[in-house]
Amino acid sequence: MEKTINEQTTAQVMSPEQFLEHYQGHRRLTKKVIEAFPEREFFNYSIGGMRPFSEMVKELLAIAVPGLSEIVSGTASEFNEHRDYGSTKAEFLEKWDKDTEEINQLWSKLSIERFQEIIKLFGQYEGSVLSNLQYFVDNEIHHRAQGYVYLRALDIEPPFFYDRA
Amino acid sequence: MEKTINEQTTAQVMSPEQFLEHYQGHRRLTKKVIEAFPEREFFNYSIGGMRPFSEMVKELLAIAVPGLSEIVSGTASEFNEHRDYGSTKAEFLEKWDKDTEEINQLWSKLSIERFQEIIKLFGQYEGSVLSNLQYFVDNEIHHRAQGYVYLRALDIEPPFFYDRA
């Protein structure tokens, strides 16, 4: 029993393009959360000894483009969540937008065959390309949600969770 | 150009079984977060006017099995995040485990062709089966992360985010 590629490709749980759109939708929401923070609290506010939201965003930036670059190029890189992006929200947002474009470029070089390939990202995270990319998204949702609590504690209404426009 | 099904199915971004395992891995972590809460604070503690973690868990329980049942059966149901699961953590955990099994059963009835089908879940959430199921997982990560902040504020170490065992 054989089917053509066209017939078979209709039966995908998720296409690479859908995965990218899902990721970028979440990144658009994270951008709104950064924007919702007052300038000072973005860098200083925290609860329960956790990091300020700016430090969590540094982690997200350290994962997205560097991780995807490594996946696409196969060239190992070091994980560094302490890079300096400046001391203003505007600088973080500029970096965020730049990385949005870079992610789109890198993703377009990722063939569907790659997703099940086992890699060891940043020299330490072993798993499929799929599971690593899922971690990128899940980890962003996780830390952004912590930003939601910070905003609520600051009496600021966060964006709707389902707003990915 | 034709490929056999076997050749083509190797090039899946994510199989239905991988999606289920991803979801259940997150559900195992959420269970650990429920367990980490002190009995009283699970029902009463909150920050910034948000809901106690037990109320968020009620939302997760209202989505998972009822939503998946509707997707599998095609029979519309009402979204109800105020169901009574008892007044102890033990009762919530018992329900959680019961739903773990039900999710496995329901998922096994979901053919790969269904994921791209457009549905209107709970009579209001229109989108593909894929996007609805992604929402189940993302929403759980989101609210669980809020539980992480509650635990940190209570000076309790939450489980590692990557612990899905």
Tab-separated table of C-alpha atoms in Angstrom:
chain	number	residue	atom	x	y	z
A	1	MET	CA	0.000	0.000	0.000
A	2	GLU	CA	1.486	3.300	-1.096
A	3	LYS	CA	0.371	6.866	-0.893
A	4	THR	CA	1.792	9.903	-2.619
A	5	ILE	CA	3.646	12.491	-0.566
A	6	ASN	CA	0.751	14.877	-0.990
A	7	GLU	CA	-1.719	12.467	0.478
A	8	GLN	CA	0.600	11.516	3.289
A	9	THR	CA	1.706	15.012	4.231
A	10	THR	CA	-1.912	15.929	4.973
A	11	ALA	CA	-1.662	13.536	7.913
A	12	GLN	CA	0.837	15.439	10.013
A	13	VAL	CA	0.130	16.060	13.677
A	14	MET	CA	2.017	19.347	13.243
A	15	SER	CA	3.956	20.770	10.318
A	16	PRO	CA	7.271	22.627	10.825
A	17	GLU	CA	5.484	25.833	9.802
A	18	GLN	CA	2.776	25.294	12.415
A	19	PHE	CA	5.416	24.709	15.070
A	20	LEU	CA	7.162	27.962	14.119
A	21	GLU	CA	3.889	29.898	14.165
A	22	HIS	CA	3.073	28.404	17.590
A	23	TYR	CA	6.482	29.466	18.901
A	24	GLN	CA	6.311	32.949	17.422
A	25	GLY	CA	2.781	33.381	18.764
A	26	HIS	CA	4.122	32.687	22.236
A	27	ARG	CA	7.047	35.038	21.619
A	28	ARG	CA	4.611	37.797	20.617
A	29	LEU	CA	2.807	37.288	23.926
A	30	THR	CA	6.086	37.378	25.860
A	31	LYS	CA	6.903	40.669	24.143
A	32	LYS	CA	3.592	42.087	25.412
A	33	VAL	CA	4.487	40.951	28.936
A	34	ILE	CA	7.874	42.725	28.708
A	35	GLU	CA	6.038	45.833	27.517
A	36	ALA	CA	3.577	45.625	30.411
A	37	PHE	CA	6.335	45.867	33.033
A	38	PRO	CA	7.253	49.274	34.437
A	39	GLU	CA	10.847	50.093	33.482
A	40	ARG	CA	12.263	49.770	36.985
A	41	GLU	CA	10.350	46.641	38.001
A	42	PHE	CA	11.409	44.824	34.832
A	43	PHE	CA	14.946	44.904	36.207
A	44	ASN	CA	14.391	44.884	39.969
A	45	TYR	CA	11.106	43.340	41.047
A	46	SER	CA	10.943	39.772	42.295
A	47	ILE	CA	8.979	37.452	44.584
A	48	GLY	CA	10.269	34.693	46.843
A	49	GLY	CA	13.932	35.154	45.932
A	50	MET	CA	13.305	34.499	42.251
A	51	ARG	CA	14.978	36.417	39.433
A	52	PRO	CA	13.621	39.716	38.108
A	53	PHE	CA	11.750	39.250	34.815
A	54	SER	CA	14.650	40.806	32.838
A	55	GLU	CA	16.892	37.939	33.973
A	56	MET	CA	14.329	35.364	32.864
A	57	VAL	CA	14.151	37.120	29.490
A	58	LYS	CA	17.938	36.867	29.246
A	59	GLU	CA	17.548	33.116	29.661
A	60	LEU	CA	14.930	32.994	26.882
A	61	LEU	CA	17.205	35.004	24.566
A	62	ALA	CA	20.128	32.717	25.437
A	63	ILE	CA	18.100	29.687	24.355
A	64	ALA	CA	16.193	30.782	21.236
A	65	VAL	CA	18.626	32.018	18.584
A	66	PRO	CA	21.796	30.411	19.999
A	67	GLY	CA	20.018	27.057	20.393
A	68	LEU	CA	18.397	27.155	16.987
A	69	SER	CA	21.694	28.256	15.379
A	70	GLU	CA	23.372	25.217	16.896
A	71	ILE	CA	20.588	22.896	15.734
A	72	VAL	CA	20.735	24.274	12.176
A	73	SER	CA	24.517	24.533	11.845
A	74	GLY	CA	25.522	21.546	13.951
A	75	THR	CA	28.215	23.716	15.524
A	76	ALA	CA	28.232	23.353	19.312
A	77	SER	CA	27.989	26.534	21.334
A	78	GLU	CA	28.046	27.454	24.977
A	79	PHE	CA	24.935	28.282	26.946
A	80	ASN	CA	25.216	31.798	28.338
A	81	GLU	CA	22.213	33.359	30.036
A	82	HIS	CA	24.182	36.353	31.328
A	83	ARG	CA	24.739	38.250	28.099
A	84	ASP	CA	24.320	42.011	28.367
A	85	TYR	CA	21.472	43.419	26.282
A	86	GLY	CA	21.517	46.877	27.852
A	87	SER	CA	19.827	48.494	30.798
A	88	THR	CA	16.513	49.560	29.274
A	89	LYS	CA	13.365	47.725	28.238
A	90	ALA	CA	13.705	49.343	24.799
A	91	GLU	CA	17.039	47.593	24.248
A	92	PHE	CA	15.593	44.233	25.272
A	93	LEU	CA	12.627	44.753	22.948
A	94	GLU	CA	14.921	45.662	20.061
A	95	LYS	CA	16.887	42.455	20.630
A	96	TRP	CA	13.618	40.531	20.895
A	97	ASP	CA	12.446	41.768	17.474
A	98	LYS	CA	15.821	41.099	15.885
A	99	ASP	CA	15.700	37.525	17.193
A	100	THR	CA	12.162	37.084	15.864
A	101	GLU	CA	13.525	37.562	12.349
A	102	GLU	CA	16.548	35.362	13.002
A	103	ILE	CA	14.331	32.553	14.282
A	104	ASN	CA	12.259	32.725	11.092
A	105	GLN	CA	15.424	32.560	8.983
A	106	LEU	CA	16.917	29.674	10.936
A	107	TRP	CA	13.666	27.698	11.051
A	108	SER	CA	13.386	27.838	7.253
A	109	LYS	CA	16.652	25.881	7.111
A	110	LEU	CA	15.285	23.093	9.323
A	111	SER	CA	14.032	20.202	7.215
A	112	ILE	CA	11.227	18.015	8.530
A	113	GLU	CA	13.630	15.055	8.697
A	114	ARG	CA	15.650	16.806	11.392
A	115	PHE	CA	12.971	16.866	14.113
A	116	GLN	CA	13.454	13.261	15.207
A	117	GLU	CA	17.248	13.481	15.154
A	118	ILE	CA	18.964	13.045	18.524
A	119	ILE	CA	21.292	15.904	19.447
A	120	LYS	CA	23.091	17.180	22.532
A	121	LEU	CA	22.288	20.867	22.692
A	122	PHE	CA	24.765	23.257	24.307
A	123	GLY	CA	26.856	20.168	24.980
A	124	GLN	CA	24.456	18.997	27.687
A	125	TYR	CA	20.777	18.640	26.717
A	126	GLU	CA	20.421	15.311	24.967
A	127	GLY	CA	17.206	14.547	23.144
A	128	SER	CA	15.490	14.882	19.816
A	129	VAL	CA	15.448	18.194	17.982
A	130	LEU	CA	11.689	18.076	18.611
A	131	SER	CA	12.041	17.706	22.375
A	132	ASN	CA	14.657	20.462	22.514
A	133	LEU	CA	12.447	22.857	20.543
A	134	GLN	CA	9.459	21.938	22.698
A	135	TYR	CA	11.600	22.838	25.689
A	136	PHE	CA	12.282	26.281	24.168
A	137	VAL	CA	8.553	26.987	24.008
A	138	ASP	CA	7.582	25.328	27.305
A	139	ASN	CA	10.349	27.088	29.202
A	140	GLU	CA	9.228	30.420	27.766
A	141	ILE	CA	5.603	29.791	28.817
A	142	HIS	CA	6.857	28.773	32.273
A	143	HIS	CA	8.939	31.875	32.956
A	144	ARG	CA	6.502	34.254	31.293
A	145	ALA	CA	3.784	32.949	33.622
A	146	GLN	CA	6.017	33.878	36.531
A	147	GLY	CA	6.125	37.365	35.003
A	148	TYR	CA	2.312	37.299	35.060
A	149	VAL	CA	2.364	36.815	38.841
A	150	TYR	CA	4.856	39.667	39.215
A	151	LEU	CA	2.542	41.917	37.194
A	152	ARG	CA	-0.512	40.886	39.242
A	153	ALA	CA	1.396	41.522	42.469
A	154	LEU	CA	2.265	44.969	41.049
A	155	ASP	CA	-1.459	45.499	40.396
A	156	ILE	CA	-0.899	45.503	36.629
A	157	GLU	CA	-3.266	43.606	34.341
A	158	PRO	CA	-1.214	41.214	32.163
A	159	PRO	CA	-2.183	40.520	28.529
A	160	PHE	CA	-4.677	37.717	27.916
A	161	PHE	CA	-2.951	34.334	27.752
A	162	TYR	CA	-4.644	33.536	24.437
A	163	ASP	CA	-3.582	36.837	22.811
A	164	ARG	CA	-0.909	35.759	20.332
A	165	ALA	CA	-1.486	38.444	17.691
B	1	MET	CA	7.734	11.103	-7.032
B	2	GLU	CA	6.207	8.738	-4.524
B	3	LYS	CA	7.264	7.414	-1.200
B	4	THR	CA	5.796	4.537	0.743
B	5	ILE	CA	3.916	5.247	3.941
B	6	ASN	CA	6.776	3.797	5.941
B	7	GLU	CA	9.305	6.154	4.414
B	8	GLN	CA	7.020	9.129	4.806
B	9	THR	CA	5.910	8.449	8.377
B	10	THR	CA	9.537	8.599	9.517
B	11	ALA	CA	9.423	12.289	8.649
B	12	GLN	CA	6.964	13.442	11.284
B	13	VAL	CA	7.680	16.532	13.319
B	14	MET	CA	5.812	14.839	16.166
B	15	SER	CA	3.850	11.609	16.332
B	16	PRO	CA	0.553	11.364	18.261
B	17	GLU	CA	2.356	9.129	20.780
B	18	GLN	CA	5.090	11.738	21.308
B	19	PHE	CA	2.464	14.414	21.842
B	20	LEU	CA	0.743	12.245	24.467
B	21	GLU	CA	4.025	11.523	26.236
B	22	HIS	CA	4.855	15.232	26.220
B	23	TYR	CA	1.471	16.048	27.736
B	24	GLN	CA	1.648	13.294	30.344
B	25	GLY	CA	5.195	14.349	31.248
B	26	HIS	CA	3.865	17.812	32.008
B	27	ARG	CA	0.962	16.310	33.946
B	28	ARG	CA	3.397	14.293	36.060
B	29	LEU	CA	5.227	17.517	36.891
B	30	THR	CA	1.971	19.269	37.770
B	31	LYS	CA	1.158	16.392	40.119
B	32	LYS	CA	4.497	16.976	41.882
B	33	VAL	CA	3.613	20.660	42.255
B	34	ILE	CA	0.244	19.763	43.828
B	35	GLU	CA	2.084	17.413	46.198
B	36	ALA	CA	4.575	20.154	47.115
B	37	PHE	CA	1.841	22.479	48.407
B	38	PRO	CA	0.967	22.422	52.091
B	39	GLU	CA	-2.642	21.240	52.525
B	40	ARG	CA	-4.031	24.600	53.625
B	41	GLU	CA	-2.126	26.757	51.144
B	42	PHE	CA	-3.215	24.581	48.226
B	43	PHE	CA	-6.751	25.830	48.885
B	44	ASN	CA	-6.164	29.286	50.358
B	45	TYR	CA	-2.869	30.869	49.322
B	46	SER	CA	-2.738	33.434	46.549
B	47	ILE	CA	-0.763	36.436	45.307
B	48	GLY	CA	-2.050	39.622	43.677
B	49	GLY	CA	-5.708	38.628	43.783
B	50	MET	CA	-5.115	35.505	41.713
B	51	ARG	CA	-6.802	32.171	42.385
B	52	PRO	CA	-5.430	29.625	44.852
B	53	PHE	CA	-3.602	26.777	43.104
B	54	SER	CA	-6.503	24.364	43.770
B	55	GLU	CA	-8.756	26.566	41.624
B	56	MET	CA	-6.227	26.544	38.795
B	57	VAL	CA	-6.067	22.756	39.049
B	58	LYS	CA	-9.860	22.662	38.773
B	59	GLU	CA	-9.483	24.533	35.480
B	60	LEU	CA	-6.901	22.015	34.251
B	61	LEU	CA	-9.179	19.106	35.191
B	62	ALA	CA	-12.100	20.837	33.456
B	63	ILE	CA	-10.108	21.033	30.233
B	64	ALA	CA	-8.228	17.728	29.973
B	65	VAL	CA	-10.674	14.821	30.076
B	66	PRO	CA	-13.835	16.785	29.204
B	67	GLY	CA	-12.067	18.466	26.260
B	68	LEU	CA	-10.480	15.284	24.981
B	69	SER	CA	-13.784	13.402	25.389
B	70	GLU	CA	-15.476	16.005	23.224
B	71	ILE	CA	-12.716	15.829	20.600
B	72	VAL	CA	-12.887	12.033	20.457
B	73	SER	CA	-16.669	11.645	20.601
B	74	GLY	CA	-17.680	14.775	18.693
B	75	THR	CA	-20.333	15.366	21.343
B	76	ALA	CA	-20.323	18.987	22.526
B	77	SER	CA	-20.035	19.574	26.245
B	78	GLU	CA	-20.049	22.542	28.548
B	79	PHE	CA	-16.897	23.994	30.043
B	80	ASN	CA	-17.168	23.890	33.836
B	81	GLU	CA	-14.140	24.806	35.899
B	82	HIS	CA	-16.073	24.799	39.164
B	83	ARG	CA	-16.637	21.092	39.633
B	84	ASP	CA	-16.212	19.829	43.185
B	85	TYR	CA	-13.352	17.361	43.629
B	86	GLY	CA	-13.373	17.422	47.419
B	87	SER	CA	-11.652	19.475	50.063
B	88	THR	CA	-8.340	17.619	50.402
B	89	LYS	CA	-5.218	17.391	48.279
B	90	ALA	CA	-5.577	13.605	48.386
B	91	GLU	CA	-8.926	13.808	46.613
B	92	PHE	CA	-7.486	16.074	43.911
B	93	LEU	CA	-4.544	13.706	43.438
B	94	GLU	CA	-6.860	10.723	43.147
B	95	LYS	CA	-8.855	12.522	40.454
B	96	TRP	CA	-5.574	13.519	38.760
B	97	ASP	CA	-4.442	9.882	38.523
B	98	LYS	CA	-7.842	8.722	37.313
B	99	ASP	CA	-7.720	11.330	34.549
B	100	THR	CA	-4.195	10.261	33.577
B	101	GLU	CA	-5.601	6.856	32.643
B	102	GLU	CA	-8.629	8.351	30.915
B	103	ILE	CA	-6.409	10.627	28.822
B	104	ASN	CA	-4.367	7.608	27.694
B	105	GLN	CA	-7.553	5.776	26.735
B	106	LEU	CA	-9.043	8.734	24.879
B	107	TRP	CA	-5.787	9.586	23.074
B	108	SER	CA	-5.564	6.045	21.701
B	109	LYS	CA	-8.835	6.730	19.875
B	110	LEU	CA	-7.459	9.852	18.173
B	111	SER	CA	-6.238	9.050	14.656
B	112	ILE	CA	-3.443	11.114	13.139
B	113	GLU	CA	-5.853	12.475	10.537
B	114	ARG	CA	-7.856	14.256	13.238
B	115	PHE	CA	-5.147	16.702	14.356
B	116	GLN	CA	-5.640	19.140	11.483
B	117	GLU	CA	-9.443	19.020	11.709
B	118	ILE	CA	-11.130	22.300	12.654
B	119	ILE	CA	-13.441	22.020	15.661
B	120	LYS	CA	-15.226	24.357	18.070
B	121	LEU	CA	-14.378	23.030	21.513
B	122	PHE	CA	-16.817	23.580	24.381
B	123	GLY	CA	-18.923	25.448	21.838
B	124	GLN	CA	-16.513	28.387	21.801
B	125	TYR	CA	-12.837	27.603	21.060
B	126	GLU	CA	-12.516	27.333	17.294
B	127	GLY	CA	-9.320	25.938	15.848
B	128	SER	CA	-7.627	22.733	14.828
B	129	VAL	CA	-7.588	19.727	17.142
B	130	LEU	CA	-3.820	20.329	17.241
B	131	SER	CA	-4.139	23.932	18.403
B	132	ASN	CA	-6.741	22.987	20.994
B	133	LEU	CA	-4.537	20.211	22.393
B	134	GLN	CA	-1.527	22.549	22.384
B	135	TYR	CA	-3.640	24.930	24.415
B	136	PHE	CA	-4.327	22.175	26.975
B	137	VAL	CA	-0.582	21.726	27.527
B	138	ASP	CA	0.410	25.399	27.309
B	139	ASN	CA	-2.328	26.465	29.702
B	140	GLU	CA	-1.208	23.806	32.185
B	141	ILE	CA	2.431	25.005	31.997
B	142	HIS	CA	1.204	28.587	32.444
B	143	HIS	CA	-0.863	27.981	35.572
B	144	ARG	CA	1.578	25.500	37.074
B	145	ALA	CA	4.317	28.142	36.780
B	146	GLN	CA	2.108	30.459	38.811
B	147	GLY	CA	2.008	27.680	41.397
B	148	TYR	CA	5.822	27.712	41.321
B	149	VAL	CA	5.795	31.384	42.378
B	150	TYR	CA	3.322	30.613	45.172
B	151	LEU	CA	5.642	27.841	46.412
B	152	ARG	CA	8.719	30.105	46.250
B	153	ALA	CA	6.834	32.835	48.132
B	154	LEU	CA	5.971	30.174	50.742
B	155	ASP	CA	9.680	29.326	50.940
B	156	ILE	CA	9.098	25.881	49.442
B	157	GLU	CA	11.439	24.528	46.766
B	158	PRO	CA	9.372	23.493	43.734
B	159	PRO	CA	10.285	20.429	41.633
B	160	PHE	CA	12.755	20.966	38.784
B	161	PHE	CA	11.001	22.170	35.636
B	162	TYR	CA	12.644	19.434	33.575
B	163	ASP	CA	11.606	16.643	35.964
B	164	ARG	CA	8.892	14.803	34.013
B	165	ALA	CA	9.493	11.302	35.411
